[in-house]
Coordinates of C-alpha atoms in Angstrom, one line a residue:
S1 CA 29.7 13.2 39.6
M2 CA 26.9 14.8 41.5
P3 CA 27.9 15.5 45.1
E4 CA 24.2 15.1 46.1
R5 CA 21.3 13.3 44.5
N6 CA 17.7 13.6 45.4
I7 CA 14.3 12.1 44.7
V8 CA 14.2 14.1 41.4
S9 CA 17.6 13.3 40.0
W10 CA 17.3 9.5 40.5
P11 CA 14.0 9.1 38.7
S12 CA 15.2 11.4 36.0
M13 CA 18.1 9.0 35.2
V14 CA 15.8 6.0 35.3
R15 CA 13.3 7.8 33.0
G16 CA 16.1 8.8 30.6
Y17 CA 17.3 5.2 30.3
V18 CA 13.8 3.9 29.8
Q19 CA 13.1 6.5 27.1
E20 CA 16.2 5.4 25.2
G21 CA 15.2 1.7 25.5
M22 CA 18.1 0.9 27.9
I23 CA 15.9 -1.0 30.3
S24 CA 18.6 -3.1 32.0
E25 CA 20.6 0.1 32.9
A26 CA 17.3 1.7 34.2
E27 CA 16.6 -1.4 36.3
S28 CA 20.1 -1.4 37.8
L29 CA 19.7 2.3 38.8
F30 CA 16.2 1.7 40.1
W31 CA 17.2 -0.9 42.6
E32 CA 20.1 1.3 43.8
M33 CA 17.7 4.2 44.6
P34 CA 17.8 4.9 48.3
E35 CA 14.2 6.2 48.1
K36 CA 11.6 5.4 45.5
N37 CA 8.4 7.5 44.9
V38 CA 5.4 6.6 42.9
V39 CA 6.8 8.2 39.8
S40 CA 10.0 6.1 39.8
W41 CA 8.0 2.9 40.4
T42 CA 5.6 3.8 37.5
V43 CA 8.4 4.7 35.1
M44 CA 10.3 1.4 35.8
L45 CA 7.0 -0.5 35.3
G46 CA 6.5 1.1 32.0
G47 CA 10.0 0.2 30.9
L48 CA 9.5 -3.5 31.6
I49 CA 6.2 -3.5 29.8
Q50 CA 7.8 -1.6 26.9
E51 CA 10.4 -4.4 26.6
G52 CA 7.7 -7.1 26.7
R53 CA 8.9 -8.4 30.1
I54 CA 5.3 -8.8 31.4
D55 CA 6.1 -11.3 34.1
D56 CA 8.8 -9.1 35.5
A57 CA 6.4 -6.1 35.2
S58 CA 3.7 -8.1 37.1
R59 CA 6.1 -8.9 39.9
L60 CA 7.2 -5.2 40.2
Y61 CA 3.5 -4.2 40.1
D62 CA 2.8 -6.5 43.1
M63 CA 5.6 -4.9 45.0
M64 CA 4.5 -1.3 44.5
P65 CA 3.5 0.3 47.7
D66 CA 1.2 2.8 46.0
K67 CA -0.5 2.0 42.7
D68 CA -1.8 5.1 41.0
V69 CA -4.1 5.2 38.0
V70 CA -1.2 5.4 35.6
A71 CA 0.5 2.3 36.9
R72 CA -2.7 0.3 36.9
T73 CA -3.5 1.4 33.3
N74 CA 0.0 0.6 32.2
M75 CA -0.3 -2.9 33.7
I76 CA -3.7 -3.4 32.0
G77 CA -2.0 -2.5 28.7
G78 CA 0.8 -4.9 29.3
Y79 CA -1.5 -7.8 30.0
F80 CA -3.6 -7.1 26.9
Q81 CA -0.3 -6.9 24.9
V82 CA 0.3 -10.6 25.6
G83 CA -3.4 -11.8 25.5
R84 CA -3.8 -12.1 29.3
L85 CA -7.3 -10.6 29.2
A86 CA -8.6 -12.0 32.6
E87 CA -5.7 -10.4 34.5
A88 CA -6.2 -7.1 32.7
R89 CA -9.9 -7.1 33.6
E90 CA -9.1 -8.0 37.3
I91 CA -7.0 -4.9 37.7
F92 CA -9.6 -2.7 36.0
D93 CA -12.4 -4.0 38.2
E94 CA -10.3 -3.3 41.3
M95 CA -9.4 0.2 40.3
P96 CA -10.7 2.7 42.9
R97 CA -10.5 5.5 40.4
R98 CA -10.7 5.3 36.6
N99 CA -10.1 7.9 33.9
V100 CA -10.8 8.1 30.2
V101 CA -7.4 6.6 29.5
S102 CA -8.0 3.5 31.6
W103 CA -11.5 3.0 30.0
T104 CA -10.0 3.5 26.5
M105 CA -7.2 1.0 27.3
M106 CA -9.9 -1.6 28.2
V107 CA -11.9 -1.0 25.0
S108 CA -8.7 -1.0 22.8
G109 CA -7.4 -4.1 24.6
Y110 CA -10.5 -6.2 24.0
A111 CA -10.8 -4.9 20.4
H112 CA -7.2 -5.8 19.7
N113 CA -7.8 -9.3 21.0
Q114 CA -10.8 -9.8 18.8
Q115 CA -13.3 -9.5 21.7
V116 CA -15.2 -6.7 20.1
D117 CA -18.6 -7.4 21.7
I118 CA -17.1 -7.1 25.2
A119 CA -15.2 -4.0 24.0
R120 CA -18.5 -2.5 22.8
K121 CA -20.3 -3.1 26.1
L122 CA -17.5 -1.3 27.9
F123 CA -17.6 1.5 25.3
E124 CA -21.3 2.0 25.8
V125 CA -20.9 2.5 29.6
M126 CA -17.9 4.8 29.5
P127 CA -18.7 7.9 31.4
E128 CA -16.6 9.9 29.0
K129 CA -15.5 9.1 25.4
N130 CA -12.7 10.8 23.5
E131 CA -11.3 10.6 20.0
V132 CA -9.0 7.7 20.9
S133 CA -11.8 5.6 22.4
W134 CA -14.1 6.1 19.4
T135 CA -11.2 5.2 17.1
A136 CA -10.2 2.1 19.1
M137 CA -13.7 0.7 18.9
L138 CA -13.9 1.5 15.2
I139 CA -10.6 -0.3 14.4
G140 CA -11.8 -3.3 16.4
Y141 CA -14.8 -3.6 14.1
T142 CA -12.8 -3.1 10.8
Q143 CA -10.1 -5.6 11.8
C144 CA -12.8 -8.2 12.5
G145 CA -14.5 -7.5 9.2
R146 CA -17.7 -6.3 10.8
I147 CA -18.1 -3.4 8.4
I148 CA -21.8 -2.7 9.1
E149 CA -21.2 -2.0 12.8
A150 CA -18.0 -0.1 11.8
S151 CA -20.0 2.1 9.3
E152 CA -22.7 2.9 11.9
L153 CA -20.1 3.8 14.5
F154 CA -18.2 5.9 12.0
K155 CA -21.3 7.9 11.1
A156 CA -22.0 8.5 14.8
M157 CA -18.4 9.7 15.6
P158 CA -18.4 13.4 16.7
I159 CA -14.9 13.8 15.4
K160 CA -13.6 11.6 12.6
S161 CA -9.8 11.4 13.1
V162 CA -7.4 10.7 10.2
V163 CA -6.7 7.3 11.8
A164 CA -10.4 6.5 11.9
C165 CA -10.9 7.5 8.3
N166 CA -7.9 5.4 7.2
A167 CA -9.4 2.4 9.0
M168 CA -12.7 2.9 7.3
I169 CA -11.0 3.2 3.9
L170 CA -9.3 -0.2 4.4
G171 CA -12.4 -1.7 6.0
Y172 CA -14.6 -0.7 3.1
G173 CA -11.9 -1.9 0.7
Q174 CA -11.6 -5.3 2.3
N175 CA -15.4 -5.6 2.0
G176 CA -15.3 -4.8 -1.7
E177 CA -17.0 -1.4 -1.2
V178 CA -14.5 0.6 -3.2
A179 CA -16.9 3.5 -4.0
K180 CA -17.6 4.0 -0.3
A181 CA -13.8 3.9 0.5
R182 CA -13.2 6.6 -2.1
E183 CA -16.1 8.7 -0.6
V184 CA -14.4 8.6 2.8
F185 CA -11.1 9.6 1.1
D186 CA -12.7 12.5 -0.8
N187 CA -14.6 13.9 2.3
M188 CA -11.4 14.0 4.4
R189 CA -10.3 17.5 5.3
D190 CA -6.8 16.3 6.3
R191 CA -4.9 13.3 5.0
D192 CA -1.6 11.7 5.8
D193 CA 0.6 9.4 3.8
R194 CA -1.2 6.4 5.2
T195 CA -4.5 7.7 3.8
W196 CA -3.1 7.8 0.3
S197 CA -1.5 4.5 0.8
A198 CA -4.7 2.9 2.0
M199 CA -6.8 4.1 -1.0
I200 CA -4.1 3.1 -3.5
K201 CA -3.9 -0.3 -1.8
V202 CA -7.7 -0.7 -2.0
Y203 CA -7.6 0.1 -5.8
E204 CA -4.7 -2.3 -6.3
R205 CA -6.3 -5.2 -4.4
K206 CA -9.7 -4.9 -6.0
G207 CA -8.4 -4.7 -9.6
F208 CA -8.8 -0.9 -10.2
E209 CA -5.3 -0.6 -11.6
M210 CA -5.8 2.6 -13.6
E211 CA -7.4 4.3 -10.6
A212 CA -4.5 3.3 -8.5
L213 CA -2.0 4.9 -10.9
D214 CA -4.1 8.0 -11.3
L215 CA -4.3 8.5 -7.5
F216 CA -0.6 7.9 -7.2
A217 CA 0.1 10.6 -9.8
L218 CA -2.3 13.0 -7.9
M219 CA -0.4 12.2 -4.7
Q220 CA 2.9 13.2 -6.4
R221 CA 1.3 16.4 -7.8
E222 CA 0.3 17.4 -4.3
D223 CA 3.9 16.9 -3.1
I224 CA 3.0 14.0 -0.8
R225 CA 6.0 11.8 -0.4
P226 CA 5.1 8.2 -1.2
N227 CA 5.6 5.7 1.6
F228 CA 6.7 2.1 1.4
P229 CA 3.2 0.5 1.1
S230 CA 2.1 2.9 -1.6
L231 CA 5.2 2.2 -3.7
I232 CA 4.7 -1.5 -3.3
S233 CA 1.0 -1.3 -4.4
V234 CA 1.9 0.8 -7.5
L235 CA 4.7 -1.6 -8.3
S236 CA 2.2 -4.5 -8.2
V237 CA -0.1 -2.5 -10.5
C238 CA 2.7 -1.9 -13.0
G239 CA 3.3 -5.7 -13.1
S240 CA -0.4 -6.4 -13.7
L241 CA -0.6 -3.8 -16.5
A242 CA 2.9 -4.7 -17.9
N243 CA 3.7 -1.0 -17.7
L244 CA 7.5 -1.1 -17.8
D245 CA 8.1 2.6 -18.0
Y246 CA 6.1 3.4 -14.9
G247 CA 7.6 0.4 -13.1
R248 CA 11.1 1.7 -13.8
Q249 CA 10.1 5.1 -12.3
I250 CA 8.8 3.4 -9.1
H251 CA 12.0 1.3 -9.0
A252 CA 14.1 4.5 -9.1
Q253 CA 12.0 6.0 -6.2
L254 CA 12.6 2.8 -4.2
V255 CA 16.3 3.1 -4.7
R256 CA 16.3 6.8 -3.7
N257 CA 14.5 5.9 -0.5
Q258 CA 16.7 2.8 0.1
F259 CA 13.7 0.5 0.1
D260 CA 15.2 -1.6 -2.7
L261 CA 17.4 -3.5 -0.2
D262 CA 14.4 -5.1 1.4
V263 CA 13.8 -8.8 0.4
Y264 CA 10.1 -8.3 -0.1
V265 CA 10.6 -5.3 -2.3
A266 CA 13.1 -7.2 -4.4
S267 CA 10.6 -10.0 -4.9
V268 CA 7.9 -7.6 -6.0
L269 CA 10.4 -5.9 -8.4
M270 CA 11.4 -9.2 -9.9
T271 CA 7.7 -10.1 -10.4
M272 CA 7.0 -6.8 -12.1
Y273 CA 10.0 -7.1 -14.5
V274 CA 9.0 -10.7 -15.3
K275 CA 5.4 -9.7 -16.1
C276 CA 6.7 -6.8 -18.2
G277 CA 8.9 -9.3 -20.2
N278 CA 12.3 -7.9 -18.9
L279 CA 13.9 -11.1 -17.7
V280 CA 17.4 -9.6 -17.8
K281 CA 16.4 -6.8 -15.3
A282 CA 14.6 -9.4 -13.1
K283 CA 17.8 -11.5 -13.0
Q284 CA 19.8 -8.4 -12.2
V285 CA 17.5 -7.6 -9.2
F286 CA 17.8 -11.2 -8.1

C-alpha cells in the first residue's frame, strides 16, 4: 500500500522474507525490483544458499554486477556446504580483498570436509585470527580424531571459547582420555548445557556409569536444565546399572519436556525398562 517505494524499502522486504525462510517470496520480489543495489543482490544470494539451492545461487552470483567481500564469502560457504571445494577455492583466490571472516570460512570449510591439512596451512598464513578461526581449526582436528594436534592447538589458543572446550571434551572422550576430558571441564569458567551433556556422554560411552549419574545430579543442583542428549545418556546409564528408580525420574523429565514422543527416545526407554526387568512398562512405551 506504499505510494512510493525506494532502494531501502525493496531490499527490506526481500531481507524480511529471507529471514523468515520464505525464499520463493523473496525471489519473486527481488526480480520485480526496479533497481537493485549490492545489498539486495547479497541478501538474495544468502537466501538461496540458506535453502541449499547452490546451483541457483551460483547463477545469481555470476550475474551480480558488483561482488563485495560478503557476497564472495557467502558463495564460498555455499560451495563448501555441498563439498564443491575447488569452486570455493577459486573464488577465494580471485578475491581482491579478504577479511578475517573470509579466511575463517576457508579454514572452516576445509576442516568440515575432512581436509584438515589444507585448513591448517591456510590457518597458519592468516593475517589475523579470531576466536572463531581458532575454534574451527580445533573442531576440524577433533572430528578427524587427530587428538594430539587438537590438544597442541587447544593449549596455544589465546582464548578458549566454550565451543572449543566442548569439542576438546568430546575429542578426549572419543580417544579414551576421560581424565583429560574432565580436566577441561573442571577448568572451564563458563559452561553451557552442551558442556554438561558432552562430559556426561563421555562418562556413559566409556563405562563410567556412576560418574555420569553424579555429574547429572550436580547439573541439577546447579539449576542447569538437562538437554536432550544428556537425558538420553543418563537413561542409557540407568539401563546399564538396572537402576529403575532413577530411570523413572528421567522418563518423567522426558515427558515434561515432550521428548518422549521421539522414536529414538522411545527405543532407549524400552531398552532401559527391559534391562531393569520391567517388561510391562517397556510394552507400554512400545
